[in-house]
Amino acid sequence: MSEQLRLLAVRAAQHGAAECLRQWGQSVEVATKSAAGDVVTAVDRAAEETVRAVLLGARPDDGVLGEELPEHAGAGPVQWVVDPLDGTTNYTRRIPFFGTSVAARSTLDGSWLAGAVCAPALGTTWSAAKGLGAQLDSAGDEVRLPLALMETSVRLVGTGLSYDPERRRRQLRELPDVVTGYTDMRRLGAAAVDLCLVAQGSLDAFVEDDLAVHDWAAGALIAEEAGAQVSRPEGRHTAVSATWG
């Protein structure tokens, strides 16, 4: 079942990402949500509608929890968690680190079963199924994760900052502790992509708090199935982390 869910997650994520890419660079409606810098576009909603149509077309009894549309309650054994456009700020500034994230979890025990993250401007889809490992699909070439990378002394940690000014100040105060043990950091602006880069081995770690479940749902499973140690948050203001070693 997990592999079937992975394939559906991939298809749904790629359809949503294609909608994002189709409108990238065009003039679209942009609004501010919870705080300055927390923006949403008409594309976010269109992509979520596209993802939902794919998921419910294949599994109409499942539930869907997305970022932009009202929750679709289902009676089936699976709930889908969707971030239609992770990295909306990047999207509005023509920065290619954005994507569509789709994850499936069991409504019976809450376990994460499958996930996919498609970054269309990068031509890359990462995916995983519970117990079956993780993979990367780039230009039709599928490889297992993590990747075989060059041996170096580099150790990279990824993180992000809250839109809330008070939380952001606190995160900046704690930043020296976050980067201890690493040679540099990356702040790419899309948590789902960051977690997939941990799965690749491109980042040695990622840690960020003040994220919603749709931000990390698919990426956390992909990193975990690649072999990274993953800690999922128990609430909005506790951190999700993925690390090697």
mmCIF file of C-alpha atoms in Angstrom:
data_model
loop_
_atom_site.group_PDB
_atom_site.id
_atom_site.type_symbol
_atom_site.label_atom_id
_atom_site.label_comp_id
_atom_site.label_asym_id
_atom_site.label_seq_id
_atom_site.Cartn_x
_atom_site.Cartn_y
_atom_site.Cartn_z
ATOM 1 C CA MET A 1 0.000 0.000 0.000
ATOM 2 C CA SER A 2 2.796 2.449 0.860
ATOM 3 C CA GLU A 3 4.297 2.204 -2.617
ATOM 4 C CA GLN A 4 0.924 2.882 -4.246
ATOM 5 C CA LEU A 5 0.523 5.912 -2.008
ATOM 6 C CA ARG A 6 4.021 7.109 -2.950
ATOM 7 C CA LEU A 7 3.213 6.930 -6.646
ATOM 8 C CA LEU A 8 -0.008 8.868 -6.090
ATOM 9 C CA ALA A 9 1.830 11.448 -3.973
ATOM 10 C CA VAL A 10 4.376 11.881 -6.765
ATOM 11 C CA ARG A 11 1.663 12.329 -9.375
ATOM 12 C CA ALA A 12 -0.262 14.824 -7.266
ATOM 13 C CA ALA A 13 2.865 16.806 -6.333
ATOM 14 C CA GLN A 14 4.008 16.978 -9.939
ATOM 15 C CA HIS A 15 0.609 18.182 -11.113
ATOM 16 C CA GLY A 16 0.540 20.879 -8.435
ATOM 17 C CA ALA A 17 4.115 21.897 -9.204
ATOM 18 C CA ALA A 18 3.325 22.098 -12.917
ATOM 19 C CA GLU A 19 0.574 24.604 -12.107
ATOM 20 C CA CYS A 20 3.071 26.652 -10.075
ATOM 21 C CA LEU A 21 5.650 26.571 -12.857
ATOM 22 C CA ARG A 22 3.078 27.477 -15.502
ATOM 23 C CA GLN A 23 2.410 30.805 -13.782
ATOM 24 C CA TRP A 24 5.944 31.501 -12.536
ATOM 25 C CA GLY A 25 7.090 34.948 -13.602
ATOM 26 C CA GLN A 26 3.581 36.115 -14.462
ATOM 27 C CA SER A 27 1.709 38.845 -12.643
ATOM 28 C CA VAL A 28 -0.400 37.107 -9.991
ATOM 29 C CA GLU A 29 -2.418 38.294 -7.017
ATOM 30 C CA VAL A 30 -0.373 38.387 -3.788
ATOM 31 C CA ALA A 31 -1.781 38.896 -0.293
ATOM 32 C CA THR A 32 -0.290 38.987 3.216
ATOM 33 C CA LYS A 33 -1.482 36.383 5.730
ATOM 34 C CA SER A 34 -0.414 36.317 9.392
ATOM 35 C CA ALA A 35 2.454 38.821 9.363
ATOM 36 C CA ALA A 36 4.589 40.961 7.096
ATOM 37 C CA GLY A 37 6.528 38.657 4.769
ATOM 38 C CA ASP A 38 4.033 35.789 5.126
ATOM 39 C CA VAL A 39 2.533 35.967 1.652
ATOM 40 C CA VAL A 40 0.107 33.871 -0.353
ATOM 41 C CA THR A 41 -0.676 34.013 -4.057
ATOM 42 C CA ALA A 42 -3.543 32.926 -6.263
ATOM 43 C CA VAL A 43 -1.174 30.216 -7.473
ATOM 44 C CA ASP A 44 -1.081 28.601 -3.996
ATOM 45 C CA ARG A 45 -4.818 28.016 -4.149
ATOM 46 C CA ALA A 46 -4.836 26.893 -7.788
ATOM 47 C CA ALA A 47 -2.058 24.388 -7.103
ATOM 48 C CA GLU A 48 -3.887 23.015 -4.050
ATOM 49 C CA GLU A 49 -7.068 22.591 -6.085
ATOM 50 C CA THR A 50 -5.041 20.678 -8.675
ATOM 51 C CA VAL A 51 -3.445 18.425 -6.049
ATOM 52 C CA ARG A 52 -6.763 17.758 -4.363
ATOM 53 C CA ALA A 53 -8.395 16.800 -7.673
ATOM 54 C CA VAL A 54 -5.672 14.226 -8.332
ATOM 55 C CA LEU A 55 -5.842 12.733 -4.829
ATOM 56 C CA LEU A 56 -9.616 12.555 -4.523
ATOM 57 C CA GLY A 57 -9.987 11.402 -8.095
ATOM 58 C CA ALA A 58 -7.941 8.345 -7.171
ATOM 59 C CA ARG A 59 -9.048 7.908 -3.524
ATOM 60 C CA PRO A 60 -12.354 9.734 -2.936
ATOM 61 C CA ASP A 61 -12.797 8.448 0.638
ATOM 62 C CA ASP A 62 -9.529 9.906 1.934
ATOM 63 C CA GLY A 63 -9.209 13.139 3.853
ATOM 64 C CA VAL A 64 -7.120 16.106 2.706
ATOM 65 C CA LEU A 65 -5.536 18.728 4.975
ATOM 66 C CA GLY A 66 -4.048 21.573 2.962
ATOM 67 C CA GLU A 67 -2.623 24.998 3.656
ATOM 68 C CA GLU A 68 -5.065 27.112 1.654
ATOM 69 C CA LEU A 69 -8.395 25.275 1.292
ATOM 70 C CA PRO A 70 -10.798 24.101 4.015
ATOM 71 C CA GLU A 71 -10.022 20.611 5.270
ATOM 72 C CA HIS A 72 -11.740 17.798 3.389
ATOM 73 C CA ALA A 73 -12.837 15.252 5.991
ATOM 74 C CA GLY A 74 -12.736 11.678 4.777
ATOM 75 C CA ALA A 75 -13.795 8.328 6.151
ATOM 76 C CA GLY A 76 -10.906 6.451 4.557
ATOM 77 C CA PRO A 77 -7.732 5.090 6.165
ATOM 78 C CA VAL A 78 -5.506 7.894 4.832
ATOM 79 C CA GLN A 79 -5.272 11.638 5.311
ATOM 80 C CA TRP A 80 -3.251 13.628 2.796
ATOM 81 C CA VAL A 81 -1.288 16.663 4.011
ATOM 82 C CA VAL A 82 -0.562 19.190 1.259
ATOM 83 C CA ASP A 83 1.602 22.279 0.906
ATOM 84 C CA PRO A 84 0.752 23.439 -2.616
ATOM 85 C CA LEU A 85 3.520 26.026 -2.840
ATOM 86 C CA ASP A 86 6.256 25.687 -0.247
ATOM 87 C CA GLY A 87 8.560 28.672 -0.658
ATOM 88 C CA THR A 88 5.966 31.233 -1.768
ATOM 89 C CA THR A 89 8.329 34.130 -1.013
ATOM 90 C CA ASN A 90 10.977 32.544 -3.247
ATOM 91 C CA TYR A 91 8.327 32.072 -5.924
ATOM 92 C CA THR A 92 7.386 35.766 -5.909
ATOM 93 C CA ARG A 93 11.071 36.800 -6.129
ATOM 94 C CA ARG A 94 12.036 34.391 -8.965
ATOM 95 C CA ILE A 95 14.177 32.258 -6.660
ATOM 96 C CA PRO A 96 13.918 28.640 -7.865
ATOM 97 C CA PHE A 97 13.735 26.958 -4.428
ATOM 98 C CA PHE A 98 10.006 26.240 -4.221
ATOM 99 C CA GLY A 99 7.838 23.197 -4.673
ATOM 100 C CA THR A 100 4.680 21.242 -4.002
ATOM 101 C CA SER A 101 4.670 18.853 -1.040
ATOM 102 C CA VAL A 102 2.230 15.942 -0.618
ATOM 103 C CA ALA A 103 2.274 13.421 2.240
ATOM 104 C CA ALA A 104 0.012 10.574 3.360
ATOM 105 C CA ARG A 105 -0.529 9.501 6.953
ATOM 106 C CA SER A 106 -2.605 6.743 8.500
ATOM 107 C CA THR A 107 -5.805 7.835 10.204
ATOM 108 C CA LEU A 108 -5.546 4.704 12.359
ATOM 109 C CA ASP A 109 -2.224 5.335 14.123
ATOM 110 C CA GLY A 110 -0.954 8.646 12.697
ATOM 111 C CA SER A 111 2.090 7.066 11.048
ATOM 112 C CA TRP A 112 3.492 8.669 7.920
ATOM 113 C CA LEU A 113 3.115 6.341 4.937
ATOM 114 C CA ALA A 114 4.353 8.183 1.852
ATOM 115 C CA GLY A 115 5.481 11.566 0.626
ATOM 116 C CA ALA A 116 6.673 13.499 -2.394
ATOM 117 C CA VAL A 117 8.150 16.939 -2.942
ATOM 118 C CA CYS A 118 8.395 18.311 -6.482
ATOM 119 C CA ALA A 119 10.600 21.363 -7.136
ATOM 120 C CA PRO A 120 9.669 22.174 -10.744
ATOM 121 C CA ALA A 121 12.191 24.946 -11.407
ATOM 122 C CA LEU A 122 14.912 22.505 -10.327
ATOM 123 C CA GLY A 123 13.442 19.670 -12.396
ATOM 124 C CA THR A 124 13.512 17.430 -9.328
ATOM 125 C CA THR A 125 11.078 15.221 -7.414
ATOM 126 C CA TRP A 126 11.974 13.518 -4.141
ATOM 127 C CA SER A 127 9.743 10.780 -2.736
ATOM 128 C CA ALA A 128 9.554 8.005 -0.166
ATOM 129 C CA ALA A 129 7.329 5.177 1.048
ATOM 130 C CA LYS A 130 7.361 3.914 4.609
ATOM 131 C CA GLY A 131 9.871 1.097 4.982
ATOM 132 C CA LEU A 132 10.903 1.229 1.320
ATOM 133 C CA GLY A 133 13.505 4.001 1.298
ATOM 134 C CA ALA A 134 13.654 7.304 -0.546
ATOM 135 C CA GLN A 135 14.529 8.326 -4.061
ATOM 136 C CA LEU A 136 15.206 11.285 -6.316
ATOM 137 C CA ASP A 137 13.846 11.643 -9.840
ATOM 138 C CA SER A 138 15.650 14.190 -11.994
ATOM 139 C CA ALA A 139 15.058 14.321 -15.759
ATOM 140 C CA GLY A 140 13.602 10.819 -15.606
ATOM 141 C CA ASP A 141 16.682 9.396 -13.896
ATOM 142 C CA GLU A 142 15.714 7.737 -10.586
ATOM 143 C CA VAL A 143 18.376 7.233 -7.917
ATOM 144 C CA ARG A 144 18.178 6.028 -4.347
ATOM 145 C CA LEU A 145 18.922 8.411 -1.512
ATOM 146 C CA PRO A 146 21.261 9.458 -0.040
ATOM 147 C CA LEU A 147 23.466 10.387 -2.986
ATOM 148 C CA ALA A 148 27.130 9.479 -3.293
ATOM 149 C CA LEU A 149 28.804 12.855 -2.776
ATOM 150 C CA MET A 150 32.410 13.993 -2.718
ATOM 151 C CA GLU A 151 34.225 13.541 0.599
ATOM 152 C CA THR A 152 35.049 16.945 2.104
ATOM 153 C CA SER A 153 35.419 18.614 5.488
ATOM 154 C CA VAL A 154 32.260 20.645 4.786
ATOM 155 C CA ARG A 155 29.360 20.293 7.233
ATOM 156 C CA LEU A 156 26.239 22.259 6.345
ATOM 157 C CA VAL A 157 23.171 22.964 8.449
ATOM 158 C CA GLY A 158 19.967 24.438 7.057
ATOM 159 C CA THR A 159 17.450 26.502 8.979
ATOM 160 C CA GLY A 160 14.796 29.180 8.588
ATOM 161 C CA LEU A 161 13.290 32.131 10.422
ATOM 162 C CA SER A 162 9.798 32.866 11.679
ATOM 163 C CA TYR A 163 7.607 35.596 10.225
ATOM 164 C CA ASP A 164 6.799 36.661 13.791
ATOM 165 C CA PRO A 165 9.299 39.377 14.861
ATOM 166 C CA GLU A 166 9.599 38.179 18.476
ATOM 167 C CA ARG A 167 10.191 34.565 17.497
ATOM 168 C CA ARG A 168 12.639 35.669 14.802
ATOM 169 C CA ARG A 169 14.680 37.635 17.347
ATOM 170 C CA ARG A 170 14.748 34.582 19.606
ATOM 171 C CA GLN A 171 15.854 32.350 16.703
ATOM 172 C CA LEU A 172 18.670 34.742 15.872
ATOM 173 C CA ARG A 173 19.837 34.733 19.480
ATOM 174 C CA GLU A 174 19.923 30.925 19.362
ATOM 175 C CA LEU A 175 21.642 30.745 15.963
ATOM 176 C CA PRO A 176 25.195 30.307 17.386
ATOM 177 C CA ASP A 177 24.036 27.109 19.092
ATOM 178 C CA VAL A 178 22.374 25.878 15.887
ATOM 179 C CA VAL A 179 25.542 26.238 13.806
ATOM 180 C CA THR A 180 27.921 24.804 16.407
ATOM 181 C CA GLY A 181 29.674 21.802 14.897
ATOM 182 C CA TYR A 182 29.006 22.902 11.313
ATOM 183 C CA THR A 183 31.279 24.773 8.914
ATOM 184 C CA ASP A 184 28.501 26.835 7.294
ATOM 185 C CA MET A 185 24.740 27.192 7.013
ATOM 186 C CA ARG A 186 22.159 27.512 4.268
ATOM 187 C CA ARG A 187 18.831 29.314 4.442
ATOM 188 C CA LEU A 188 16.937 28.410 1.250
ATOM 189 C CA GLY A 189 13.416 29.464 2.231
ATOM 190 C CA ALA A 190 11.532 26.196 1.640
ATOM 191 C CA ALA A 191 11.505 23.696 4.502
ATOM 192 C CA ALA A 192 10.304 20.809 2.324
ATOM 193 C CA VAL A 193 13.221 21.298 -0.067
ATOM 194 C CA ASP A 194 15.665 21.669 2.846
ATOM 195 C CA LEU A 195 14.555 18.347 4.307
ATOM 196 C CA CYS A 196 14.946 16.676 0.922
ATOM 197 C CA LEU A 197 18.474 18.080 0.683
ATOM 198 C CA VAL A 198 19.189 16.369 4.008
ATOM 199 C CA ALA A 199 17.845 13.177 2.430
ATOM 200 C CA GLN A 200 20.330 13.657 -0.423
ATOM 201 C CA GLY A 201 23.200 14.191 2.012
ATOM 202 C CA SER A 202 23.676 17.681 0.562
ATOM 203 C CA LEU A 203 22.826 19.181 3.958
ATOM 204 C CA ASP A 204 24.150 17.474 7.069
ATOM 205 C CA ALA A 205 21.244 18.756 9.136
ATOM 206 C CA PHE A 206 18.145 20.915 9.114
ATOM 207 C CA VAL A 207 16.364 22.407 12.108
ATOM 208 C CA GLU A 208 13.544 24.940 12.277
ATOM 209 C CA ASP A 209 10.658 25.732 14.585
ATOM 210 C CA ASP A 210 7.397 27.624 14.014
ATOM 211 C CA LEU A 211 6.458 25.361 11.111
ATOM 212 C CA ALA A 212 3.036 23.891 10.364
ATOM 213 C CA VAL A 213 2.594 20.192 9.616
ATOM 214 C CA HIS A 214 2.213 20.746 5.873
ATOM 215 C CA ASP A 215 5.655 22.420 5.819
ATOM 216 C CA TRP A 216 7.506 19.293 6.965
ATOM 217 C CA ALA A 217 5.173 16.309 6.457
ATOM 218 C CA ALA A 218 6.581 14.909 3.209
ATOM 219 C CA GLY A 219 10.156 16.140 3.622
ATOM 220 C CA ALA A 220 10.541 14.610 7.072
ATOM 221 C CA LEU A 221 9.503 11.176 5.821
ATOM 222 C CA ILE A 222 11.824 11.428 2.821
ATOM 223 C CA ALA A 223 14.772 12.338 5.043
ATOM 224 C CA GLU A 224 13.874 9.559 7.484
ATOM 225 C CA GLU A 225 13.587 6.923 4.767
ATOM 226 C CA ALA A 226 16.945 8.039 3.355
ATOM 227 C CA GLY A 227 18.488 7.194 6.744
ATOM 228 C CA ALA A 228 18.611 10.542 8.547
ATOM 229 C CA GLN A 229 17.551 10.867 12.169
ATOM 230 C CA VAL A 230 14.296 12.828 12.220
ATOM 231 C CA SER A 231 12.508 14.516 15.109
ATOM 232 C CA ARG A 232 9.021 15.792 14.366
ATOM 233 C CA PRO A 233 7.555 18.688 16.347
ATOM 234 C CA GLU A 234 4.851 18.123 18.925
ATOM 235 C CA GLY A 235 3.421 21.586 18.336
ATOM 236 C CA ARG A 236 3.770 24.573 16.043
ATOM 237 C CA HIS A 237 6.530 26.168 18.127
ATOM 238 C CA THR A 238 8.765 23.153 18.665
ATOM 239 C CA ALA A 239 11.372 22.260 16.093
ATOM 240 C CA VAL A 240 11.483 19.713 13.331
ATOM 241 C CA SER A 241 14.989 18.397 12.764
ATOM 242 C CA ALA A 242 16.769 15.970 10.490
ATOM 243 C CA THR A 243 20.419 15.085 10.949
ATOM 244 C CA TRP A 244 23.059 12.640 9.769
ATOM 245 C CA GLY A 245 25.165 10.901 12.383
#
